[in-house]
mmCIF file of C-alpha atoms in Angstrom:
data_model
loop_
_atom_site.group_PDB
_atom_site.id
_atom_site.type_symbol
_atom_site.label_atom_id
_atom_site.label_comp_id
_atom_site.label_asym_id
_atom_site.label_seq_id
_atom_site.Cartn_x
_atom_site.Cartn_y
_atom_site.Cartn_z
ATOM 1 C CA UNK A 57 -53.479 -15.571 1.373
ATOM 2 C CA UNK A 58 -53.102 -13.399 -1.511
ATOM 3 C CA UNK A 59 -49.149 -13.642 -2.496
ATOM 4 C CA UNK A 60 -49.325 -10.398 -4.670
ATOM 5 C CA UNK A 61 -49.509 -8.817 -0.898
ATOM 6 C CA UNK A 62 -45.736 -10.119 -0.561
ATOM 7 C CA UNK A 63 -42.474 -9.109 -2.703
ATOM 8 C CA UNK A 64 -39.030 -9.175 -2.340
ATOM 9 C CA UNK A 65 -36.837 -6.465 -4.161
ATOM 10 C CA UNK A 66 -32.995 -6.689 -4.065
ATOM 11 C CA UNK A 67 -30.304 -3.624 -5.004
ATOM 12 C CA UNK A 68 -27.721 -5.302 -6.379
ATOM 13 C CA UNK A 69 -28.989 -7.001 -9.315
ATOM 14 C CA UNK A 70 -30.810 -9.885 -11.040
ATOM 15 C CA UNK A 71 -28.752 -13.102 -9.368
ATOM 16 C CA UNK A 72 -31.315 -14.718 -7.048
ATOM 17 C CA UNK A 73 -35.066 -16.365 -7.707
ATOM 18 C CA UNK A 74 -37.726 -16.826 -5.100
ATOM 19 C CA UNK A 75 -40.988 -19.362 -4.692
ATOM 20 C CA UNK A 76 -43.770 -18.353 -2.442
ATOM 21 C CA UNK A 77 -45.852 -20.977 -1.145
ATOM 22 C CA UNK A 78 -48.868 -20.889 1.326
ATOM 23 C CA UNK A 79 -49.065 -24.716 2.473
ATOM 24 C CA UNK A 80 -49.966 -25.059 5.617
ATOM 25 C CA UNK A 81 -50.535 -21.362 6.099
ATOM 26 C CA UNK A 82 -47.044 -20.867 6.608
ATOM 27 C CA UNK A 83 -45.449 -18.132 4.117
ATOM 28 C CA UNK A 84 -41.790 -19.862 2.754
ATOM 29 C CA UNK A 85 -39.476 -18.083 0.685
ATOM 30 C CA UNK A 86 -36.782 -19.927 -0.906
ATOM 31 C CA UNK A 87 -34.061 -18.409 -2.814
ATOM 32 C CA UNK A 88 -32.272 -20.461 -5.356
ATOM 33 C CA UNK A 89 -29.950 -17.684 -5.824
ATOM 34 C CA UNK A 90 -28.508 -14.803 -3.540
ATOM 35 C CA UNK A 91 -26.163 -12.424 -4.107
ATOM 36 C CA UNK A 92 -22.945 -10.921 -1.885
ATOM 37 C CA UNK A 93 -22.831 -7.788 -0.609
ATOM 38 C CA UNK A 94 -26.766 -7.433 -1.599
ATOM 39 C CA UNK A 95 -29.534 -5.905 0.158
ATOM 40 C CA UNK A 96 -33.387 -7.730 0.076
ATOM 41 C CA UNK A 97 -36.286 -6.142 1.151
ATOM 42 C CA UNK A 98 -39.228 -8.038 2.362
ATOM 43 C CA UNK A 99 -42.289 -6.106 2.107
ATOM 44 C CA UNK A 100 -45.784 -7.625 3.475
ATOM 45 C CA UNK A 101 -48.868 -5.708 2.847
ATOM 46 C CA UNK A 102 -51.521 -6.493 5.863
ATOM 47 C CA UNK A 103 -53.748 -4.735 4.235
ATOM 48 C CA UNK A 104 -54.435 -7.359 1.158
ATOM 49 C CA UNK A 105 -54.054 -10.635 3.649
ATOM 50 C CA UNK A 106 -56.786 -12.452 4.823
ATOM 51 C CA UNK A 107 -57.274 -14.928 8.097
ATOM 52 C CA UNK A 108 -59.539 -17.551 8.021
ATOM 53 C CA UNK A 109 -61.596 -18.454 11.126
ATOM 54 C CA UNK A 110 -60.997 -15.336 12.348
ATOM 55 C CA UNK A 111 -62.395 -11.627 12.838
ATOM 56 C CA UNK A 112 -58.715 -10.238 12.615
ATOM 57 C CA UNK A 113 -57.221 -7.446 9.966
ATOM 58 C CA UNK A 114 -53.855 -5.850 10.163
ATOM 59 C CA UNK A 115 -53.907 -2.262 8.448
ATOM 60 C CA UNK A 116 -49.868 -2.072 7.776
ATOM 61 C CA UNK A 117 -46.965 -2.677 5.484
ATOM 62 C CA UNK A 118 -44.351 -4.521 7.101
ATOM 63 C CA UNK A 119 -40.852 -3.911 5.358
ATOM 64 C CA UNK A 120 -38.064 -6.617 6.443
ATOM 65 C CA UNK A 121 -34.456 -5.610 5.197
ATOM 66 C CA UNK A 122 -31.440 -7.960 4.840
ATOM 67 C CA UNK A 123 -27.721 -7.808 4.055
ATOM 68 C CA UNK A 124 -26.123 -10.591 2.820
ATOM 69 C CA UNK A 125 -22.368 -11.144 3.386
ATOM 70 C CA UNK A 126 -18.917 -10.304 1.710
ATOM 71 C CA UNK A 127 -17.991 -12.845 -0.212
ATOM 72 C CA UNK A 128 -14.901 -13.649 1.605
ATOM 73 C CA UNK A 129 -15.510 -12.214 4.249
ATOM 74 C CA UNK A 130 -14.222 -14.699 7.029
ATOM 75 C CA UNK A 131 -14.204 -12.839 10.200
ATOM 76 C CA UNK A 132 -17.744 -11.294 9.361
ATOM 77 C CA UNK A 133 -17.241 -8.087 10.056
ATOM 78 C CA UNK A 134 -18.276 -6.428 6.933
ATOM 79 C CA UNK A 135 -15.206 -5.615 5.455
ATOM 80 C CA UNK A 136 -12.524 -7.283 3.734
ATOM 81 C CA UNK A 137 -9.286 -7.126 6.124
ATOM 82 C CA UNK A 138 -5.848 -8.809 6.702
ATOM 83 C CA UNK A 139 -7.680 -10.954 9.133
ATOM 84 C CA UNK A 140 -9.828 -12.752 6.029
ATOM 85 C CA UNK A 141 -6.577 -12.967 4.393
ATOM 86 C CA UNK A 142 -5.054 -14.974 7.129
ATOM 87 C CA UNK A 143 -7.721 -16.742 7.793
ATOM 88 C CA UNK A 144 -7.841 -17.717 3.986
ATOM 89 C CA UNK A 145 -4.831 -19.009 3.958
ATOM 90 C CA UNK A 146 -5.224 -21.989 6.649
ATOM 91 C CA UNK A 147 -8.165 -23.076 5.160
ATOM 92 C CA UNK A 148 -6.295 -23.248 1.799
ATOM 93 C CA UNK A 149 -3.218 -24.393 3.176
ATOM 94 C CA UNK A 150 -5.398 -27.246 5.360
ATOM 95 C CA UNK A 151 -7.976 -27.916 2.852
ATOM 96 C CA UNK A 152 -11.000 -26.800 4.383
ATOM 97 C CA UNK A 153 -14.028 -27.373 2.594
ATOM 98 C CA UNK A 154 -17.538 -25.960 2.750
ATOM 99 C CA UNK A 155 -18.746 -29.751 3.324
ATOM 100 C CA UNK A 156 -16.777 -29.451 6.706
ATOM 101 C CA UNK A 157 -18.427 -26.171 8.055
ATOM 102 C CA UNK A 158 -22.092 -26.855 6.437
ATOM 103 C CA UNK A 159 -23.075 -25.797 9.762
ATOM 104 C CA UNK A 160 -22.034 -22.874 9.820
ATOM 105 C CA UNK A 161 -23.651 -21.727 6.556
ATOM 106 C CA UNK A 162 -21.326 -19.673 4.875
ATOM 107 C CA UNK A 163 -18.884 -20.368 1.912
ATOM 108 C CA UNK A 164 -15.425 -21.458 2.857
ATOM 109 C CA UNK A 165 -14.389 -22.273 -0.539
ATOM 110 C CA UNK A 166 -15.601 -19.589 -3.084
ATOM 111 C CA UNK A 167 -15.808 -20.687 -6.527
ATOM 112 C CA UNK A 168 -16.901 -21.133 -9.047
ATOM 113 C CA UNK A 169 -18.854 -17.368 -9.384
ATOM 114 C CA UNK A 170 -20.742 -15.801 -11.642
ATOM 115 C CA UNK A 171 -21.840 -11.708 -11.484
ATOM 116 C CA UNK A 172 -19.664 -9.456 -11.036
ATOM 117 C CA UNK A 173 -17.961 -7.839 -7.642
ATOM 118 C CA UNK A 174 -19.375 -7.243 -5.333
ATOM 119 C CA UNK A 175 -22.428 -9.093 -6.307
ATOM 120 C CA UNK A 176 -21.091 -12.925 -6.931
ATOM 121 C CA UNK A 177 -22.999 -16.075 -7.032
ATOM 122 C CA UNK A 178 -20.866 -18.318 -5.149
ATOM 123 C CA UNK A 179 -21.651 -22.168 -6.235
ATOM 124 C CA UNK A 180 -18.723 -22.996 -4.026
ATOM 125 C CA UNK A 181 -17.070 -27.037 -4.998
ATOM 126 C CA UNK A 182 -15.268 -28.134 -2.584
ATOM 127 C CA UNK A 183 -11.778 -27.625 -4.040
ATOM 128 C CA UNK A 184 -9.131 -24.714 -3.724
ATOM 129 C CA UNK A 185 -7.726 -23.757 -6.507
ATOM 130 C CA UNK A 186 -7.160 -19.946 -8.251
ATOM 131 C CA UNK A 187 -10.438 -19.805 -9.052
ATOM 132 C CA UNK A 188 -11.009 -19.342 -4.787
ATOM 133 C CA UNK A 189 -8.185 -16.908 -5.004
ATOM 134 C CA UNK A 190 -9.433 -14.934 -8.181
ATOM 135 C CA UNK A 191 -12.621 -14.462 -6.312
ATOM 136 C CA UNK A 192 -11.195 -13.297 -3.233
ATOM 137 C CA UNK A 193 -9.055 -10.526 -5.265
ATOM 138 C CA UNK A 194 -11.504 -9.303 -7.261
ATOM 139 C CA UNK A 195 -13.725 -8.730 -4.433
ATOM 140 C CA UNK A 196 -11.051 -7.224 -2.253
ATOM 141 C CA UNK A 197 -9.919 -5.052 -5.032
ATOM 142 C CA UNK A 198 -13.351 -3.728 -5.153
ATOM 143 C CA UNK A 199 -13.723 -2.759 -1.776
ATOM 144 C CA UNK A 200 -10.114 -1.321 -1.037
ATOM 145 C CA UNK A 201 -9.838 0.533 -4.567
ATOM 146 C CA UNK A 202 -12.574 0.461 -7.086
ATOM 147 C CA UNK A 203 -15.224 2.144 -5.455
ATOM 148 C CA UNK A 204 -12.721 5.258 -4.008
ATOM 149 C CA UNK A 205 -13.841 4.595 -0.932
ATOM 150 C CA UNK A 206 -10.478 5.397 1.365
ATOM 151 C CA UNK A 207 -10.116 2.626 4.372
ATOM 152 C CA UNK A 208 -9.275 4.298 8.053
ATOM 153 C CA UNK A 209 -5.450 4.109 8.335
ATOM 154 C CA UNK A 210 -3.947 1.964 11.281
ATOM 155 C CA UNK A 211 -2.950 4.540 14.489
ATOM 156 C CA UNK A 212 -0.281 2.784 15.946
ATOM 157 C CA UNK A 213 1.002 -1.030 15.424
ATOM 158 C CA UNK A 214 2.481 -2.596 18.987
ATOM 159 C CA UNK A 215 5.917 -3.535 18.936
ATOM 160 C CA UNK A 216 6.005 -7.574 19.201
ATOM 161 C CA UNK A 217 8.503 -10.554 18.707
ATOM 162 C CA UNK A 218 12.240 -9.894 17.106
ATOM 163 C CA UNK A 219 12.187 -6.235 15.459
ATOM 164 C CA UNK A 220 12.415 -5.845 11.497
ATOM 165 C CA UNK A 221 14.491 -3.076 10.437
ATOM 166 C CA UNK A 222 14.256 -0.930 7.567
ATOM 167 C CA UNK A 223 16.816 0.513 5.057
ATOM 168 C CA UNK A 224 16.847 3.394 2.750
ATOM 169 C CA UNK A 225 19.263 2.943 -0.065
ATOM 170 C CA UNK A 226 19.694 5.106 -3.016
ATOM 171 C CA UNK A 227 15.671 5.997 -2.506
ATOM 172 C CA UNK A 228 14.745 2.217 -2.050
ATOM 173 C CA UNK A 229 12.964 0.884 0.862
ATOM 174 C CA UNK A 230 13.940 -2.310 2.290
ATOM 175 C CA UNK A 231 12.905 -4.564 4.987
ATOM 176 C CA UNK A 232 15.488 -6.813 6.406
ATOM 177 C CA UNK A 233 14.015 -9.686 8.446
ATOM 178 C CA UNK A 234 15.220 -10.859 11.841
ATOM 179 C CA UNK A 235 15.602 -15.283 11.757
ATOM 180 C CA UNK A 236 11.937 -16.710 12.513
ATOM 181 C CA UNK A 237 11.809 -19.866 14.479
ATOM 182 C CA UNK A 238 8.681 -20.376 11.717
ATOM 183 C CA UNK A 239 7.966 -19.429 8.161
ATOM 184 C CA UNK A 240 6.565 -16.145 7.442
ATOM 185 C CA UNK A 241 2.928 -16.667 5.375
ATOM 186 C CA UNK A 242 1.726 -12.922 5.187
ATOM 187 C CA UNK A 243 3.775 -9.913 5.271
ATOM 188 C CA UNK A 244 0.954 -6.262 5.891
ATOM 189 C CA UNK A 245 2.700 -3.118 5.847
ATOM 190 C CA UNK A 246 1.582 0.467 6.195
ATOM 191 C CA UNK A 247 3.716 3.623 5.080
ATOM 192 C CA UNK A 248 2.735 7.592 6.208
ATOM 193 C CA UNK A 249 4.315 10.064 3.965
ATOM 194 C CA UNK A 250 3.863 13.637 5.478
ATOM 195 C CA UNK A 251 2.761 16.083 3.328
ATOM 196 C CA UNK A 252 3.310 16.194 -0.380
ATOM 197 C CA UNK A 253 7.063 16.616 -0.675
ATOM 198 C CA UNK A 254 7.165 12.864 -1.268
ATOM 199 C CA UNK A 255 6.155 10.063 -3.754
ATOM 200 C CA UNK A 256 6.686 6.067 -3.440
ATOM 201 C CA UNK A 257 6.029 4.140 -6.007
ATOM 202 C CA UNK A 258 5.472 0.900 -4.672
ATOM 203 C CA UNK A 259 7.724 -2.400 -6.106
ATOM 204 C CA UNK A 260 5.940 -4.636 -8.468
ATOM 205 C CA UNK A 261 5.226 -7.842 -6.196
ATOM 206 C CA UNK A 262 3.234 -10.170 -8.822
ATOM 207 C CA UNK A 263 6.434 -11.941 -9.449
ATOM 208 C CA UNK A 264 7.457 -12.598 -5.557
ATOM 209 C CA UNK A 265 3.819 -13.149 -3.780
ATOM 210 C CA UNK A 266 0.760 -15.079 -4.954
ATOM 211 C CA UNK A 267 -1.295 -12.234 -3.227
ATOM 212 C CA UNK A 268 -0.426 -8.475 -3.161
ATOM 213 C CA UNK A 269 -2.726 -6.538 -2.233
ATOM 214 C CA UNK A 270 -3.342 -2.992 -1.690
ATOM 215 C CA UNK A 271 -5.950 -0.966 0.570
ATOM 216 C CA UNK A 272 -7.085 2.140 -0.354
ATOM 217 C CA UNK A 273 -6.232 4.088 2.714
ATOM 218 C CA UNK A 274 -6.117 7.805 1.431
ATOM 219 C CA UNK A 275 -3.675 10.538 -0.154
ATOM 220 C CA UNK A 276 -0.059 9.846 1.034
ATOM 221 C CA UNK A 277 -1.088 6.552 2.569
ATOM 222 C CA UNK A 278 0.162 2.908 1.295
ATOM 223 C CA UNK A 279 -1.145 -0.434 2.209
ATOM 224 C CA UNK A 280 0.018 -3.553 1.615
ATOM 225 C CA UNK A 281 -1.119 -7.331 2.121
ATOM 226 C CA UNK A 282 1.454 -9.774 0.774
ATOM 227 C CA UNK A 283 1.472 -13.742 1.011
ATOM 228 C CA UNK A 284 2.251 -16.878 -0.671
ATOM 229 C CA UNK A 285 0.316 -19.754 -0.653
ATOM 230 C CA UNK A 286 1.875 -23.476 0.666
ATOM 231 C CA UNK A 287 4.349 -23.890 2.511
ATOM 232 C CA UNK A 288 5.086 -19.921 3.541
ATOM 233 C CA UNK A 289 8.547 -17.919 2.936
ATOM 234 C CA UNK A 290 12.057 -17.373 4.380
ATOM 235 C CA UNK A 291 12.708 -13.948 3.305
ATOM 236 C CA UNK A 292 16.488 -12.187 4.373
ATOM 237 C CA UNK A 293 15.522 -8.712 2.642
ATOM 238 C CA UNK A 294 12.297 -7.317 0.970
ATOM 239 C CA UNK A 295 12.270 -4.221 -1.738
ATOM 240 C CA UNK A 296 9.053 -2.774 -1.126
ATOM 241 C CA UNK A 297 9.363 0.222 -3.163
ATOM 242 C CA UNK A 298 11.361 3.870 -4.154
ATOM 243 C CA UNK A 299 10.819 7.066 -2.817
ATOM 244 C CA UNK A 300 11.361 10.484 -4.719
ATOM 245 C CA UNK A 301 11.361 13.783 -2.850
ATOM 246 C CA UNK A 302 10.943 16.822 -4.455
ATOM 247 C CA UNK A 303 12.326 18.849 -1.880
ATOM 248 C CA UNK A 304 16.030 18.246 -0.512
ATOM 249 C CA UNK A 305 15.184 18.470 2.922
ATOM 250 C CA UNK A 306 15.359 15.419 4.985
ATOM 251 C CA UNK A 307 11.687 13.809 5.487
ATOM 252 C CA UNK A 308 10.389 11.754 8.488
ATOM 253 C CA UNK A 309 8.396 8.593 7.244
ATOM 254 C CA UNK A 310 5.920 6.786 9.359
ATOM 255 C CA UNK A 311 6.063 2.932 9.057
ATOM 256 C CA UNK A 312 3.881 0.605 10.267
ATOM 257 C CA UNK A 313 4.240 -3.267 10.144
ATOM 258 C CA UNK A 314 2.895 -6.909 10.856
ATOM 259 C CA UNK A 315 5.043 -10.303 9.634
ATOM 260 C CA UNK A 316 2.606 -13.551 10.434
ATOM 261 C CA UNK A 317 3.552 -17.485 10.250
ATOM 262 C CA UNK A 318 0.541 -19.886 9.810
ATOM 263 C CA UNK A 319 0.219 -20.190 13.525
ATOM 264 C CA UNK A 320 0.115 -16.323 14.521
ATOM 265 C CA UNK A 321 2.078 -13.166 14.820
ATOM 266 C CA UNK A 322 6.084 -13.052 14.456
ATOM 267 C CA UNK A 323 6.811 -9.589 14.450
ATOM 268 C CA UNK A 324 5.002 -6.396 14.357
ATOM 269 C CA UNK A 325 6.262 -2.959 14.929
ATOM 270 C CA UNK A 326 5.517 1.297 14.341
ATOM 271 C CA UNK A 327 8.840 3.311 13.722
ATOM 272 C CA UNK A 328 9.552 6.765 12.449
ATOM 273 C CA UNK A 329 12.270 6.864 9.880
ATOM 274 C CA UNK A 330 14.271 10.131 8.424
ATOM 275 C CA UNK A 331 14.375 9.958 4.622
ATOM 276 C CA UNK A 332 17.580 11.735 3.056
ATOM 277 C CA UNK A 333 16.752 12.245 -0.735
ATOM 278 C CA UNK A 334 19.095 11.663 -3.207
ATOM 279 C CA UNK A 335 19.835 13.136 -6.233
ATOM 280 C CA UNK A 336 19.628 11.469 -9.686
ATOM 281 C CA UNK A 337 22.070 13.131 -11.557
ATOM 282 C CA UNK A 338 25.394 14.924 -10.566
ATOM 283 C CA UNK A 339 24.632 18.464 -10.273
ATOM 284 C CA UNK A 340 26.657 22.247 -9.601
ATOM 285 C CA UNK A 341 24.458 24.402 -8.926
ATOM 286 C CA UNK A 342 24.820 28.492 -10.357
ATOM 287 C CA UNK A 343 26.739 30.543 -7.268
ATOM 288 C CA UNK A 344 24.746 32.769 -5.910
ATOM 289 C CA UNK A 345 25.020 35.649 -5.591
ATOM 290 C CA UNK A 346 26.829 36.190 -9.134
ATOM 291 C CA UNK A 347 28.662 38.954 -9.094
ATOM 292 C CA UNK A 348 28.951 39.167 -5.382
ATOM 293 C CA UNK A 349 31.039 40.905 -2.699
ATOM 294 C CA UNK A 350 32.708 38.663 -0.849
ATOM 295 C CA UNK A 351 30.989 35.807 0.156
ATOM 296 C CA UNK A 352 28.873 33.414 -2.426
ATOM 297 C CA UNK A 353 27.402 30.317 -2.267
ATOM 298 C CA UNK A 354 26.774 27.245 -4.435
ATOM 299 C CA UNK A 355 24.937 23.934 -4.181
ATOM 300 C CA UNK A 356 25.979 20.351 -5.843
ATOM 301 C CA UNK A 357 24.886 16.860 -5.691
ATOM 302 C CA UNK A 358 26.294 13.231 -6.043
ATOM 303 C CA UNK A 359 23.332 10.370 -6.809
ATOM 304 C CA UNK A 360 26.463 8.135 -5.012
ATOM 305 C CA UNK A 361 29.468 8.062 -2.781
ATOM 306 C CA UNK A 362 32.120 10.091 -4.976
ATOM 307 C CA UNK A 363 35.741 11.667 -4.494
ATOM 308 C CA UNK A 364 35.187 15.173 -5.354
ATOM 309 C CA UNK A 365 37.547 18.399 -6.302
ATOM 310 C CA UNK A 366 35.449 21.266 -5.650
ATOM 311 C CA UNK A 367 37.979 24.177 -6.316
ATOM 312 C CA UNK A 368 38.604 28.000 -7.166
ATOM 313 C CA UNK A 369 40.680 29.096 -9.868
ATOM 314 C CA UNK A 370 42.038 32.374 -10.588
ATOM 315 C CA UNK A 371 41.636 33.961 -14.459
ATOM 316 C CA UNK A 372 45.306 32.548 -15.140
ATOM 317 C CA UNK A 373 44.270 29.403 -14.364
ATOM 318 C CA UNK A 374 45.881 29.108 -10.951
ATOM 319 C CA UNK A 375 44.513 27.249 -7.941
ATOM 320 C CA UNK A 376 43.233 29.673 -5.464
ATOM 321 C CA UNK A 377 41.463 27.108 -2.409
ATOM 322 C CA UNK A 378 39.373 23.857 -2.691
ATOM 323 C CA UNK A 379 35.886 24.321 -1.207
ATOM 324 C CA UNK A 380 35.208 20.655 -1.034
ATOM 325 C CA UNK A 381 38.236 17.947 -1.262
ATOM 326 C CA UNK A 382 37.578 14.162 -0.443
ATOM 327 C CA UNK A 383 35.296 11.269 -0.124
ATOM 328 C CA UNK A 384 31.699 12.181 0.190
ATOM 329 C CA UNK A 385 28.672 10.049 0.669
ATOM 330 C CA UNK A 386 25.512 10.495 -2.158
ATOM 331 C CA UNK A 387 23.166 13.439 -0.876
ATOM 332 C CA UNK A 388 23.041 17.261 -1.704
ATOM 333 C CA UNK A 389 25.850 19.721 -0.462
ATOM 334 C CA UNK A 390 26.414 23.624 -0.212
ATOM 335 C CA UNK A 391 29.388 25.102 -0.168
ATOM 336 C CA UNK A 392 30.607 29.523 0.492
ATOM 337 C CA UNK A 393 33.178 31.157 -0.010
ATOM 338 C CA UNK A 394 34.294 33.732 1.698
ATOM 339 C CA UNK A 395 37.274 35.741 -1.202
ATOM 340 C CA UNK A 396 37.277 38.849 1.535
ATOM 341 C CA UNK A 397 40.835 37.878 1.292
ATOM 342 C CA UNK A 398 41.352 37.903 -2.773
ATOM 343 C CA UNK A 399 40.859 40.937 -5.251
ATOM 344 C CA UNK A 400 38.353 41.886 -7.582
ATOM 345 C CA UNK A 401 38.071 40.203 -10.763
ATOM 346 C CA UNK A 402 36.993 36.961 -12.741
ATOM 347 C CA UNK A 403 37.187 33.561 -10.880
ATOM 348 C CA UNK A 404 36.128 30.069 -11.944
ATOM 349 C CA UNK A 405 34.608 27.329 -9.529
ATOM 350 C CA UNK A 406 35.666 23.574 -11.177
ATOM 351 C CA UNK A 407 33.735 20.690 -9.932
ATOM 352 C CA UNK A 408 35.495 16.906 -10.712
ATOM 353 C CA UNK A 409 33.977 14.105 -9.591
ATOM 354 C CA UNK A 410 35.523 10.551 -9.637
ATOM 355 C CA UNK A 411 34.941 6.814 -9.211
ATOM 356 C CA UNK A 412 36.173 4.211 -6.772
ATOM 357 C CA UNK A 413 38.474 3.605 -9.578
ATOM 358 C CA UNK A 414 39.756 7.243 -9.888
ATOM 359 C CA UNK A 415 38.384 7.211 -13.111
ATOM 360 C CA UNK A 416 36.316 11.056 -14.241
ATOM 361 C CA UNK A 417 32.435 10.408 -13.888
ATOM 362 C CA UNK A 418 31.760 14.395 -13.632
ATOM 363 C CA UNK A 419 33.377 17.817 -14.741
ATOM 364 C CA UNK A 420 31.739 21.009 -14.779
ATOM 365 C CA UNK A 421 32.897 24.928 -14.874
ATOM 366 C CA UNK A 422 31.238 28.035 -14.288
ATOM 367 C CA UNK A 423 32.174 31.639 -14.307
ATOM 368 C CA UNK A 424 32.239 33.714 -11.174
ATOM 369 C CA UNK A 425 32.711 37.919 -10.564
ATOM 370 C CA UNK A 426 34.036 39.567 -7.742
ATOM 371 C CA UNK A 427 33.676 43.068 -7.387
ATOM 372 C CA UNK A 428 34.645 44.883 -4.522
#
């Protein structure tokens, strides 16, 4: 046998050796070294192979390709998912070595590694520690957001167990968790924004979880994978992020949902949920039209709930009618009116705004014309 007839060539880089032996007439490859996410090819040229005690040629090339597997990838299905990070966490959380599946042979522990993702050399030890984790983020992070590639979106979640519910407050999103008979270990969550009236910029969760993950899902699209290693969490609330709208029409959010314990699902869920954006600031808007004859109109804000004086006033000063007088929640406003009643001449629209406390947060004038 002439091994020049046989090579192996690989795509991902210089990480694995290989000996080629004839004994016995039987071709062996062994590789000292193989790469993740790697592709071999196994080419065998007929042509330059000889048989002894025999009259026999094969005029062919025989090309033999491989994949190797994700490193991390537990439920083996090419891709790095929620599942692997579930499945993760039991065998960290029970201790599952590679010793005890050397049957099954594939890594169960991860590192150490060398390479980089998403072509590691995994000389797994025996022993979780962050060095396992480390490896499973970087290669996660490469498939879900270094390499652009955008991850197919979730269509619809089934409603299961004791329902979550969600909570907009001043722009914040908030999950508030129903009681668990068990600990929650992994907390996915998927939000829709429609069109591109709206932004979210998601909370920072490096403080809270031990993994936080996000999937690159496309434009408008956030996806989250959140745990904690041990002995899982009893969350009341969750801040996952703020929104900011930059129109002041209400929006309609799509959110999607899964809360697991060690054992399974708890809670899982798909709801549609109207945003009302808030303002940052106070704000009173210029009337419009300015001059006008007779009606005008005029827009103002409030970032929270205020007591507001929104009033006309004649050019001596006078109170002529309050356009808005009270209590009113945080959100954008408009207010007309309507001086068919009053003559022509200069007006002035006053806005106050005060605290619980009664105390001035906001004061603003502007002029106003009516000519008739």
């Amino acid at each position: 046998i002439n091994l020049s007839s046989i090579s192996v060539a690989e795509f991902g880089g210089d990480y694995w050796a290989a000996n080629i032996t004839d004994d016995d007439h039987i071709i062996d490859l062994y590789f000292h070294q193989i790469a993740s996410s790697d592709t071999l090819e196994l080419t065998i040229d007929w042509n330059n192979i000889s048989f002894s005690d025999c009259d026999y040629s094969i005029d062919d090339t025989t090309v033999i390709t491989i994949n190797t597997q994700i490193l991390g990838d537990y439920d083996q299905n090419d891709s790095l998912g929620g599942v692997d990070i579930q499945i993760l966490l039991i065998y960290w959380n029970d201790n599952i070595t590679t010793e005890q599946f050397a049957a099954d042979n594939y890594n169960i522990d991860l590192a150490p590694v060398s390479g980089d993702p998403p072509h590691f050399i995994s000389s797994p030890d025996g022993v979780w520690s962050l060095d396992d984790l480390m490896a499973f983020i970087r290669m996660w992070n490469y498939y879900n957001s270094s390499d652009g590639t955008a991850r197919e979106k979730n269509a619809h979640t089934a409603d299961f167990g004791p329902q979550i519910e969600l909570e907009i407050i001043n722009n914040k999103l908030t999950m508030q968790f129903p009681v668990f008979d068990k600990s929650m270990s992994r907390i996915w969550f998927q939000l829709s924004l429609a069109g591109n009236e709206t932004s979210f910029y998601v909370a920072d969760f490096g403080q809270q979880f031990d993994i936080s993950l996000e999937t690159n899902a496309g434009e408008n699209v956030h996806v989250w994978d959140l745990a904690n290693l041990g002995n899982g969490m009893n969350l009341q609330s969750l801040v996952l992020g703020e929104l900011d709208a930059q129109s002041k029409k209400p929006q309609e959010l799509e959110f999607q949902y899964q809360v697991t314990s060690m054992d399974g699902l708890l809670s899982s869920g798909t709801m549609m949920v109207e945003y009302m954006p808030l303002p940052d600031d106070f704000e009173l808007s210029q009337a419009y039209p300015n001059p006008f004859n007779p009606v005008t109109t005029l827009q103002y804000a409030l970032p929270v709930e205020s007591d507001i004086v929104l009033s006309v006033h004649d050019i001596q000063g006078r109170l002529v009618t309050y356009l808005a007088n009270g209590l009113k929640s945080a959100g954008y406003y408009e207010a007309v009116w309507n001086a068919s009643n009053h003559a022509s001449g200069m007006y002035f629209i006053r806005m106050n705004v005060y605290n619980s406390e009664h105390r001035l947060q906001f004061s603003k004038m502007q002029k106003i014309i009516l000519v008739k």
